[in-house]
Amino acid sequence: MSTVLSAVGFPEEQVRHRARAGAAGVFPALESYGSGLLGAVPAGHNPYDLLERARIVPPVFMPERLKKLIDLAREPLYTDVELDTRVGGFASRLPLYVSAFGSTQVASHDLGEAAGRQAGRLGIPMVIGENVVPVNGYRAAADSAASPLLGRIAAYTAAADDEHGGVVVQQSTEDADAEVWNLVYSDPVSEPLLATGRLAFELKVGQGAKPGLGGLTVLGREAGGRVAEQYAMDAVFGADSDSVLRISSPGTFTEEILRQQIRLMRNNFPRVKVWVKLHPGRDVALAAATAWAAGADSVTVDGAEGGTAWAPTAFLGQVGLPLGECLIRIGRTDHCLLASGRIWEGGRAAKALALGARAVGLGRAALLAVDEDAEAGLVRLAESIALELRLLISSVGKYHANALEADDVLLPADATTATRTG
C-alpha cells in the first residue's frame, strides 16, 4: 500500500479496500456473516449532494422483468444485467470511464500509465487531462523514455483490444498554444487508435473542482521558470518560498465561441470523436445543448464534488452546482451525457445513470485504486462497481445499464429543483 496519495473528505479507505478485495468488497466483512445484524445505513449528511441523499426505489410490479423472463425462459437474475454501452462514440464494456488527470503531480508517470493499462484491460475509455504537454513536454528528453502523455497512450493501447474503449486527449488554452491535438493527431503512437475509431479530443470548458478557473498547480521556482513563457506565476506562498502557483487560463466562452470551437474540431480532425467538458455552471443545460447542437459526440459534466488536483478551499466547498443538480437541470436526453464527481461505488453511479448519464467517471477513486495496486487495483474497483450496478439495476426490474429512468430514483423532498424530466 502506498503512502503517497491521500484524499481528505473522500472515502479513501473504502476505495482502497475495493482495490484489494474486488467484487467481495461490495458486501460487509465475511467474518460478520451469521453473527452481525445489518440494517439501514444513515443517508449522507451533505445537504447539497442530491445523489448522496437520493434513494433507488424498486417497484412492486416489473413488466420488464416479465419480458426478460419470457426471453430467457427462466426467472432472470442480476447476473443477466448487461453493462456494455456506447460512451462518446466508443464501445465500452462498462458504463464507466477514467476521468482526466492533468499535469498534477499525483498523476505521475507511474500512476498515469498504471491507470492507462488497467483502463485498457477493462475496455473503458480513458481521458488524459490538460496541460500535460506544456508542463512536461511532448517527448521526453531521453529517446528511451516516453513523456507522460505518450506513455499513457502507449500503455492504454498495449493493454486494450481493438474494439472497446478509447483514449480522449483534453486541450485547454495553453495546450492549444502548444498544438497538442495537432501533435497527437499526426503521431504514429495514435495510429492504432485512429484506425479503429478509438481516439477523441475533448475541449475543456471547465472542471468541477474550480468552476470558472483554469488549472492551478504548485511548482518549484526552477520548474516554474521553465514554463514561464506559457503560464503566469503567482508567488502566493511568499517571496522566500521555493514554491510558486502556476496559473492556467480558463478560456473565454460564449455560445457562439463554443459552437465555432466544436466545428473547427470536426473540420480539422475528422478522424476523432469530439468531446466537451463542462464545469457545473448554473447554465449547464444551455451549454450542453449548445455543444450537442454543434455536433459534439459527448458532453461531460464535472460536478462540484469532482477534482483530483490543486484548488482553493473556498471553491471546493462553496462554488458550483452539485452533480445531482446538474443532471436534473439537463434532464434525460438521447445525446451522450457523461458525469463525474465523487463516483466510487455503484449506488451513486446508478443514480447518475437513472438521471440521464450514459456513463460515469472515476477520478480520485481511480488514482487511489492504482496507488493501492498498480497491477489490478482499478480493475478490482471497477469489478466491485459493476457488481453493485447489476444488483441495483436488477432490483428495479431492468436489465441494461441504460434502461434506468428518473422514476427509479427518489430525490430528497427538499431538492432545490422540483422539475424532473422523464
Tab-separated table of C-alpha atoms in Angstrom:
chain	number	residue	atom	x	y	z
A	1	MET	CA	0.000	0.000	0.000
A	2	SER	CA	1.380	3.410	-0.962
A	3	THR	CA	1.540	6.267	1.486
A	4	VAL	CA	1.999	8.869	-1.251
A	5	LEU	CA	-1.627	9.697	-2.022
A	6	SER	CA	-4.336	10.784	0.368
A	7	ALA	CA	-7.862	12.070	-0.253
A	8	VAL	CA	-9.221	14.054	2.681
A	9	GLY	CA	-13.028	14.085	2.711
A	10	PHE	CA	-13.197	11.210	0.227
A	11	PRO	CA	-13.919	7.578	1.208
A	12	GLU	CA	-10.287	6.652	0.648
A	13	GLU	CA	-10.183	3.554	2.831
A	14	GLN	CA	-13.313	2.114	1.216
A	15	VAL	CA	-11.817	2.614	-2.239
A	16	ARG	CA	-8.524	1.043	-1.226
A	17	HIS	CA	-10.421	-1.905	0.280
A	18	ARG	CA	-12.215	-2.453	-3.022
A	19	ALA	CA	-8.923	-2.172	-4.899
A	20	ARG	CA	-7.726	-5.121	-2.804
A	21	ALA	CA	-10.913	-7.167	-2.460
A	22	GLY	CA	-12.649	-6.585	-5.788
A	23	ALA	CA	-16.305	-7.624	-6.022
A	24	ALA	CA	-16.239	-9.059	-2.500
A	25	GLY	CA	-15.737	-5.501	-1.258
A	26	VAL	CA	-19.372	-4.763	-2.112
A	27	PHE	CA	-20.534	-6.762	0.921
A	28	PRO	CA	-19.950	-6.425	4.672
A	29	ALA	CA	-16.980	-8.278	6.113
A	30	LEU	CA	-17.435	-12.001	5.636
A	31	GLU	CA	-16.490	-12.578	9.270
A	32	SER	CA	-19.725	-10.867	10.347
A	33	TYR	CA	-21.927	-13.292	8.416
A	34	GLY	CA	-24.163	-15.250	10.793
A	35	SER	CA	-23.444	-13.023	13.757
A	36	GLY	CA	-23.970	-9.422	12.659
A	37	LEU	CA	-27.404	-7.816	12.298
A	38	LEU	CA	-27.379	-5.394	9.383
A	39	GLY	CA	-29.919	-2.694	8.658
A	40	ALA	CA	-30.271	0.693	7.002
A	41	VAL	CA	-27.241	2.918	6.708
A	42	PRO	CA	-27.807	6.620	7.505
A	43	ALA	CA	-28.168	8.834	4.462
A	44	GLY	CA	-25.393	11.233	3.576
A	45	HIS	CA	-25.154	14.431	5.560
A	46	ASN	CA	-24.182	16.835	2.778
A	47	PRO	CA	-27.375	18.900	2.328
A	48	TYR	CA	-26.397	19.901	-1.235
A	49	ASP	CA	-25.483	16.459	-2.552
A	50	LEU	CA	-28.710	15.189	-4.064
A	51	LEU	CA	-27.134	11.975	-5.297
A	52	GLU	CA	-25.836	11.125	-1.843
A	53	ARG	CA	-29.256	11.661	-0.275
A	54	ALA	CA	-31.361	10.133	-3.050
A	55	ARG	CA	-32.604	6.557	-2.866
A	56	ILE	CA	-33.090	3.890	-5.510
A	57	VAL	CA	-36.718	2.779	-5.341
A	58	PRO	CA	-37.675	-0.598	-6.837
A	59	PRO	CA	-41.318	-1.006	-7.881
A	60	VAL	CA	-43.505	-3.948	-6.933
A	61	PHE	CA	-44.706	-4.616	-10.470
A	62	MET	CA	-41.945	-5.190	-13.021
A	63	PRO	CA	-43.110	-5.658	-16.630
A	64	GLU	CA	-39.532	-5.518	-17.923
A	65	ARG	CA	-38.641	-8.446	-15.679
A	66	LEU	CA	-41.526	-10.375	-17.186
A	67	LYS	CA	-40.202	-9.640	-20.690
A	68	LYS	CA	-36.772	-10.854	-19.641
A	69	LEU	CA	-38.288	-13.994	-18.100
A	70	ILE	CA	-40.041	-14.790	-21.362
A	71	ASP	CA	-36.870	-14.102	-23.336
A	72	LEU	CA	-34.727	-16.338	-21.127
A	73	ALA	CA	-37.397	-18.967	-20.433
A	74	ARG	CA	-36.458	-18.741	-16.737
A	75	GLU	CA	-36.535	-16.270	-13.892
A	76	PRO	CA	-33.930	-13.571	-14.553
A	77	LEU	CA	-31.097	-12.888	-12.121
A	78	TYR	CA	-28.856	-9.902	-11.512
A	79	THR	CA	-26.181	-11.723	-13.489
A	80	ASP	CA	-28.353	-11.197	-16.584
A	81	VAL	CA	-27.921	-7.407	-16.451
A	82	GLU	CA	-25.863	-6.114	-19.383
A	83	LEU	CA	-23.487	-3.225	-18.736
A	84	ASP	CA	-21.931	-2.652	-22.154
A	85	THR	CA	-22.772	0.732	-23.675
A	86	ARG	CA	-21.652	3.482	-26.063
A	87	VAL	CA	-19.568	6.167	-24.390
A	88	GLY	CA	-18.846	9.210	-26.508
A	89	GLY	CA	-18.840	7.184	-29.701
A	90	PHE	CA	-16.806	4.318	-28.225
A	91	ALA	CA	-17.925	0.782	-27.409
A	92	SER	CA	-17.361	0.337	-23.673
A	93	ARG	CA	-17.656	-2.860	-21.646
A	94	LEU	CA	-18.952	-0.876	-18.650
A	95	PRO	CA	-20.775	2.450	-18.163
A	96	LEU	CA	-17.530	3.820	-16.717
A	97	TYR	CA	-14.583	5.895	-17.903
A	98	VAL	CA	-11.413	7.155	-16.269
A	99	SER	CA	-11.639	10.899	-15.717
A	100	ALA	CA	-8.911	13.355	-16.662
A	101	PHE	CA	-5.692	13.565	-14.700
A	102	GLY	CA	-3.880	16.626	-15.933
A	103	SER	CA	-0.373	17.829	-15.143
A	104	THR	CA	-0.929	17.356	-11.433
A	105	GLN	CA	1.994	15.729	-9.656
A	106	VAL	CA	-0.086	12.846	-8.296
A	107	ALA	CA	-0.726	11.566	-11.836
A	108	SER	CA	2.957	10.991	-12.458
A	109	HIS	CA	4.444	8.589	-14.983
A	110	ASP	CA	3.851	5.502	-12.865
A	111	LEU	CA	0.282	6.146	-11.704
A	112	GLY	CA	-0.848	7.615	-15.023
A	113	GLU	CA	0.483	4.689	-17.004
A	114	ALA	CA	-0.843	2.145	-14.494
A	115	ALA	CA	-4.295	3.698	-14.830
A	116	GLY	CA	-3.940	3.546	-18.615
A	117	ARG	CA	-3.019	-0.128	-18.655
A	118	GLN	CA	-5.876	-1.109	-16.385
A	119	ALA	CA	-8.452	1.025	-18.216
A	120	GLY	CA	-7.340	-0.658	-21.443
A	121	ARG	CA	-7.782	-4.086	-19.876
A	122	LEU	CA	-11.250	-3.119	-18.696
A	123	GLY	CA	-12.290	-1.878	-22.139
A	124	ILE	CA	-13.436	1.521	-20.850
A	125	PRO	CA	-12.413	4.975	-22.168
A	126	MET	CA	-9.656	6.991	-20.520
A	127	VAL	CA	-9.326	10.787	-20.584
A	128	ILE	CA	-5.869	12.379	-20.460
A	129	GLY	CA	-6.120	15.806	-18.881
A	130	GLU	CA	-4.898	19.192	-19.966
A	131	ASN	CA	-1.518	20.872	-19.518
A	132	VAL	CA	0.491	17.632	-19.640
A	133	VAL	CA	2.459	18.757	-22.697
A	134	PRO	CA	3.119	22.403	-21.764
A	135	VAL	CA	4.443	21.326	-18.349
A	136	ASN	CA	6.222	18.051	-19.148
A	137	GLY	CA	6.943	18.346	-22.848
A	138	TYR	CA	5.608	16.257	-25.712
A	139	ARG	CA	8.588	13.960	-25.952
A	140	ALA	CA	10.948	13.077	-23.132
A	141	ALA	CA	14.488	14.369	-23.114
A	142	ALA	CA	15.824	10.829	-23.365
A	143	ASP	CA	14.839	8.966	-26.500
A	144	SER	CA	14.348	5.792	-24.485
A	145	ALA	CA	11.772	7.386	-22.195
A	146	ALA	CA	8.196	8.308	-23.008
A	147	SER	CA	6.601	11.592	-21.985
A	148	PRO	CA	3.613	11.337	-19.616
A	149	LEU	CA	1.161	11.924	-22.488
A	150	LEU	CA	2.655	9.411	-24.913
A	151	GLY	CA	3.369	6.961	-22.098
A	152	ARG	CA	-0.289	6.884	-21.067
A	153	ILE	CA	-1.476	6.454	-24.659
A	154	ALA	CA	1.012	3.655	-25.324
A	155	ALA	CA	0.206	1.865	-22.060
A	156	TYR	CA	-3.515	2.002	-22.785
A	157	THR	CA	-3.188	0.826	-26.391
A	158	ALA	CA	-0.920	-2.094	-25.477
A	159	ALA	CA	-3.434	-3.404	-22.922
A	160	ALA	CA	-6.673	-2.823	-24.867
A	161	ASP	CA	-8.301	-4.821	-27.636
A	162	ASP	CA	-9.221	-3.236	-30.965
A	163	GLU	CA	-12.945	-2.911	-30.282
A	164	HIS	CA	-13.540	-1.494	-26.811
A	165	GLY	CA	-12.724	1.730	-25.031
A	166	GLY	CA	-10.725	4.639	-26.374
A	167	VAL	CA	-8.373	7.447	-25.428
A	168	VAL	CA	-9.554	11.043	-25.029
A	169	VAL	CA	-6.983	13.865	-25.110
A	170	GLN	CA	-8.048	17.068	-23.436
A	171	GLN	CA	-6.931	20.516	-24.548
A	172	SER	CA	-7.088	23.902	-22.835
A	173	THR	CA	-5.789	27.341	-23.813
A	174	GLU	CA	-2.121	26.581	-23.138
A	175	ASP	CA	-2.442	23.196	-24.842
A	176	ALA	CA	-3.783	24.920	-27.935
A	177	ASP	CA	-0.709	27.164	-27.948
A	178	ALA	CA	1.428	24.003	-27.779
A	179	GLU	CA	-0.637	22.447	-30.627
A	180	VAL	CA	-1.274	19.317	-28.565
A	181	TRP	CA	-4.076	17.988	-30.747
A	182	ASN	CA	-2.059	18.504	-33.921
A	183	LEU	CA	0.874	16.618	-32.400
A	184	VAL	CA	-1.246	13.706	-31.190
A	185	TYR	CA	-3.259	13.500	-34.409
A	186	SER	CA	-0.142	13.043	-36.534
A	187	ASP	CA	1.897	10.905	-34.127
A	188	PRO	CA	2.449	7.218	-35.011
A	189	VAL	CA	1.542	6.264	-31.423
A	190	SER	CA	-2.032	7.370	-32.147
A	191	GLU	CA	-2.476	5.491	-35.409
A	192	PRO	CA	-3.794	2.222	-33.879
A	193	LEU	CA	-6.476	4.258	-32.108
A	194	LEU	CA	-7.320	6.339	-35.160
A	195	ALA	CA	-7.523	3.239	-37.357
A	196	THR	CA	-10.109	1.680	-35.049
A	197	GLY	CA	-12.058	4.877	-34.295
A	198	ARG	CA	-10.947	4.966	-30.656
A	199	LEU	CA	-9.413	8.431	-30.332
A	200	ALA	CA	-11.267	11.530	-29.163
A	201	PHE	CA	-10.323	15.117	-28.419
A	202	GLU	CA	-12.015	16.878	-25.518
A	203	LEU	CA	-12.463	20.624	-25.372
A	204	LYS	CA	-12.110	21.630	-21.750
A	205	VAL	CA	-14.545	24.402	-20.889
A	206	GLY	CA	-14.156	23.880	-17.144
A	207	GLN	CA	-13.914	21.442	-14.258
A	208	GLY	CA	-15.822	20.740	-11.066
A	209	ALA	CA	-13.077	21.490	-8.569
A	210	LYS	CA	-12.527	25.003	-9.918
A	211	PRO	CA	-15.604	26.227	-11.838
A	212	GLY	CA	-14.724	29.357	-13.776
A	213	LEU	CA	-10.989	28.994	-13.115
A	214	GLY	CA	-8.219	27.359	-15.096
A	215	GLY	CA	-5.809	24.772	-13.787
A	216	LEU	CA	-3.690	25.592	-10.733
A	217	THR	CA	-0.514	23.690	-9.960
A	218	VAL	CA	2.275	24.161	-7.455
A	219	LEU	CA	5.759	24.179	-8.992
A	220	GLY	CA	9.247	24.763	-7.694
A	221	ARG	CA	10.748	28.046	-8.811
A	222	GLU	CA	13.134	26.338	-11.212
A	223	ALA	CA	10.320	24.340	-12.837
A	224	GLY	CA	8.178	27.475	-12.900
A	225	GLY	CA	10.903	29.310	-14.730
A	226	ARG	CA	10.966	26.647	-17.443
A	227	VAL	CA	7.296	27.160	-18.266
A	228	ALA	CA	7.099	30.899	-17.570
A	229	GLU	CA	6.551	31.672	-21.254
A	230	GLN	CA	3.408	29.520	-21.315
A	231	TYR	CA	1.955	30.301	-17.888
A	232	ALA	CA	1.541	33.113	-15.401
A	233	MET	CA	3.006	32.584	-11.917
A	234	ASP	CA	1.871	33.866	-8.534
A	235	ALA	CA	4.176	33.863	-5.516
A	236	VAL	CA	1.305	33.284	-3.092
A	237	PHE	CA	3.477	31.159	-0.801
A	238	GLY	CA	5.870	34.032	-0.119
A	239	ALA	CA	8.866	35.602	-1.755
A	240	ASP	CA	11.234	33.305	0.133
A	241	SER	CA	9.374	30.089	-0.707
A	242	ASP	CA	10.666	27.745	-3.376
A	243	SER	CA	7.051	27.044	-4.385
A	244	VAL	CA	5.028	29.144	-6.812
A	245	LEU	CA	1.467	28.826	-8.081
A	246	ARG	CA	1.235	28.129	-11.791
A	247	ILE	CA	-1.908	29.642	-13.285
A	248	SER	CA	-3.697	28.373	-16.376
A	249	SER	CA	-6.179	30.408	-18.362
A	250	PRO	CA	-9.757	29.138	-18.097
A	251	GLY	CA	-10.500	30.308	-21.638
A	252	THR	CA	-13.390	32.516	-22.680
A	253	PHE	CA	-16.625	31.046	-23.999
A	254	THR	CA	-19.925	32.301	-25.327
A	255	GLU	CA	-22.498	30.200	-27.133
A	256	GLU	CA	-21.037	31.223	-30.494
A	257	ILE	CA	-17.430	30.628	-29.435
A	258	LEU	CA	-18.323	27.123	-28.218
A	259	ARG	CA	-20.152	26.339	-31.456
A	260	GLN	CA	-17.234	27.545	-33.563
A	261	GLN	CA	-14.694	25.615	-31.498
A	262	ILE	CA	-16.599	22.369	-31.993
A	263	ARG	CA	-16.991	22.984	-35.715
A	264	LEU	CA	-13.257	23.631	-36.022
A	265	MET	CA	-12.525	20.394	-34.180
A	266	ARG	CA	-14.745	18.429	-36.522
A	267	ASN	CA	-13.232	20.054	-39.595
A	268	ASN	CA	-9.584	19.886	-38.538
A	269	PHE	CA	-9.633	16.399	-37.006
A	270	PRO	CA	-12.231	14.382	-38.927
A	271	ARG	CA	-10.971	11.009	-37.646
A	272	VAL	CA	-11.569	11.680	-33.959
A	273	LYS	CA	-14.637	11.878	-31.764
A	274	VAL	CA	-15.438	15.296	-30.281
A	275	TRP	CA	-15.973	15.575	-26.523
A	276	VAL	CA	-16.723	18.695	-24.461
A	277	LYS	CA	-16.132	19.001	-20.710
A	278	LEU	CA	-18.263	21.489	-18.771
A	279	HIS	CA	-17.865	22.799	-15.277
A	280	PRO	CA	-21.017	22.783	-13.103
A	281	GLY	CA	-22.250	26.228	-14.089
A	282	ARG	CA	-25.756	27.486	-13.491
A	283	ASP	CA	-26.377	27.490	-17.288
A	284	VAL	CA	-25.063	23.956	-17.721
A	285	ALA	CA	-28.219	22.814	-19.553
A	286	LEU	CA	-27.840	25.544	-22.185
A	287	ALA	CA	-24.132	24.822	-22.546
A	288	ALA	CA	-24.728	21.099	-23.042
A	289	ALA	CA	-27.490	21.709	-25.591
A	290	THR	CA	-25.234	24.131	-27.466
A	291	ALA	CA	-22.427	21.573	-27.639
A	292	TRP	CA	-24.666	18.784	-28.884
A	293	ALA	CA	-26.310	21.017	-31.476
A	294	ALA	CA	-22.857	21.918	-32.810
A	295	GLY	CA	-22.023	18.251	-33.289
A	296	ALA	CA	-20.289	17.109	-30.102
A	297	ASP	CA	-20.301	13.333	-29.704
A	298	SER	CA	-20.318	13.637	-25.942
A	299	VAL	CA	-20.661	16.195	-23.168
A	300	THR	CA	-19.080	15.602	-19.769
A	301	VAL	CA	-20.460	17.412	-16.747
A	302	ASP	CA	-17.996	17.595	-13.884
A	303	GLY	CA	-19.987	18.190	-10.712
A	304	ALA	CA	-18.749	20.410	-7.911
A	305	GLU	CA	-17.728	17.272	-5.997
A	306	GLY	CA	-15.119	16.406	-8.656
A	307	GLY	CA	-11.407	17.113	-8.827
A	308	THR	CA	-8.027	15.435	-8.403
A	309	ALA	CA	-5.595	18.342	-8.251
A	310	TRP	CA	-4.913	21.670	-6.535
A	311	ALA	CA	-7.823	24.010	-5.851
A	312	PRO	CA	-8.675	26.828	-3.414
A	313	THR	CA	-10.607	25.535	-0.418
A	314	ALA	CA	-13.350	28.127	-0.947
A	315	PHE	CA	-14.051	26.570	-4.354
A	316	LEU	CA	-14.075	23.012	-3.032
A	317	GLY	CA	-16.852	23.751	-0.571
A	318	GLN	CA	-18.794	26.686	-1.943
A	319	VAL	CA	-18.612	27.041	-5.734
A	320	GLY	CA	-20.505	25.242	-8.488
A	321	LEU	CA	-23.602	23.076	-8.773
A	322	PRO	CA	-23.503	19.597	-7.242
A	323	LEU	CA	-23.562	16.801	-9.808
A	324	GLY	CA	-27.129	15.774	-8.984
A	325	GLU	CA	-28.391	19.298	-9.605
A	326	CYS	CA	-26.546	19.405	-12.947
A	327	LEU	CA	-28.196	16.176	-14.045
A	328	ILE	CA	-31.648	17.375	-13.039
A	329	ARG	CA	-31.234	20.681	-14.895
A	330	ILE	CA	-30.062	18.949	-18.078
A	331	GLY	CA	-32.647	16.166	-17.874
A	332	ARG	CA	-32.664	12.906	-19.761
A	333	THR	CA	-31.642	13.132	-23.394
A	334	ASP	CA	-30.850	10.920	-26.367
A	335	HIS	CA	-27.397	12.536	-26.545
A	336	CYS	CA	-24.380	11.137	-24.732
A	337	LEU	CA	-24.071	12.804	-21.331
A	338	LEU	CA	-21.203	11.745	-19.088
A	339	ALA	CA	-20.994	12.593	-15.392
A	340	SER	CA	-18.196	12.789	-12.856
A	341	GLY	CA	-17.989	13.903	-9.263
A	342	ARG	CA	-17.272	11.699	-6.241
A	343	ILE	CA	-18.089	8.468	-8.059
A	344	TRP	CA	-16.558	5.482	-6.310
A	345	GLU	CA	-19.344	2.932	-5.790
A	346	GLY	CA	-22.341	1.531	-7.631
A	347	GLY	CA	-25.135	3.314	-5.781
A	348	ARG	CA	-24.041	6.802	-6.747
A	349	ALA	CA	-23.249	5.580	-10.258
A	350	ALA	CA	-26.707	4.031	-10.665
A	351	LYS	CA	-28.438	7.244	-9.528
A	352	ALA	CA	-26.437	9.273	-12.049
A	353	LEU	CA	-27.360	6.820	-14.808
A	354	ALA	CA	-31.023	6.996	-13.842
A	355	LEU	CA	-30.951	10.804	-14.012
A	356	GLY	CA	-29.590	10.804	-17.545
A	357	ALA	CA	-25.887	9.997	-17.632
A	358	ARG	CA	-24.709	7.416	-20.173
A	359	ALA	CA	-21.632	6.618	-18.086
A	360	VAL	CA	-19.822	7.930	-15.015
A	361	GLY	CA	-16.199	8.886	-14.483
A	362	LEU	CA	-13.713	7.653	-11.902
A	363	GLY	CA	-11.182	10.320	-10.915
A	364	ARG	CA	-9.871	10.272	-7.352
A	365	ALA	CA	-11.158	6.723	-6.954
A	366	ALA	CA	-9.153	5.555	-9.977
A	367	LEU	CA	-5.954	7.185	-8.726
A	368	LEU	CA	-6.360	5.720	-5.243
A	369	ALA	CA	-7.057	2.283	-6.716
A	370	VAL	CA	-3.903	2.228	-8.839
A	371	ASP	CA	-1.940	3.695	-5.936
A	372	GLU	CA	-3.118	0.743	-3.853
A	373	ASP	CA	-2.286	-1.820	-6.538
A	374	ALA	CA	-0.610	-0.742	-9.763
A	375	GLU	CA	-1.362	-4.057	-11.456
A	376	ALA	CA	-5.037	-4.644	-10.693
A	377	GLY	CA	-6.406	-2.084	-8.228
A	378	LEU	CA	-8.515	-0.204	-10.773
A	379	VAL	CA	-9.716	-3.456	-12.317
A	380	ARG	CA	-10.919	-4.688	-8.935
A	381	LEU	CA	-12.577	-1.356	-8.131
A	382	ALA	CA	-14.418	-1.461	-11.465
A	383	GLU	CA	-15.464	-5.055	-10.814
A	384	SER	CA	-16.978	-4.055	-7.490
A	385	ILE	CA	-18.902	-1.187	-9.093
A	386	ALA	CA	-20.071	-3.471	-11.903
A	387	LEU	CA	-21.446	-5.979	-9.404
A	388	GLU	CA	-23.313	-3.278	-7.498
A	389	LEU	CA	-24.738	-1.885	-10.728
A	390	ARG	CA	-26.031	-5.305	-11.736
A	391	LEU	CA	-27.607	-5.806	-8.329
A	392	LEU	CA	-29.227	-2.362	-8.289
A	393	ILE	CA	-30.420	-2.370	-11.908
A	394	SER	CA	-31.915	-5.816	-11.459
A	395	SER	CA	-33.663	-4.677	-8.279
A	396	VAL	CA	-35.760	-2.158	-10.251
A	397	GLY	CA	-36.633	-4.768	-12.854
A	398	LYS	CA	-34.283	-3.560	-15.594
A	399	TYR	CA	-31.587	-5.500	-17.408
A	400	HIS	CA	-29.379	-2.956	-19.125
A	401	ALA	CA	-27.337	-0.080	-17.726
A	402	ASN	CA	-29.060	2.455	-19.951
A	403	ALA	CA	-32.562	1.223	-19.085
A	404	LEU	CA	-32.635	3.109	-15.786
A	405	GLU	CA	-35.075	6.026	-15.596
A	406	ALA	CA	-35.686	9.016	-13.339
A	407	ASP	CA	-38.599	7.177	-11.661
A	408	ASP	CA	-36.093	4.652	-10.332
A	409	VAL	CA	-34.674	7.344	-8.023
A	410	LEU	CA	-36.385	9.140	-5.150
A	411	LEU	CA	-34.875	12.577	-4.654
A	412	PRO	CA	-34.965	14.218	-1.202
A	413	ALA	CA	-38.103	16.209	-0.514
A	414	ASP	CA	-36.123	19.425	-0.163
A	415	ALA	CA	-34.365	19.061	-3.514
A	416	THR	CA	-33.661	22.522	-4.929
A	417	THR	CA	-35.173	21.733	-8.328
A	418	ALA	CA	-38.744	20.489	-8.491
A	419	THR	CA	-38.948	19.753	-12.223
A	420	ARG	CA	-37.787	16.360	-13.357
A	421	THR	CA	-37.618	15.276	-16.964
A	422	GLY	CA	-38.763	11.717	-17.508
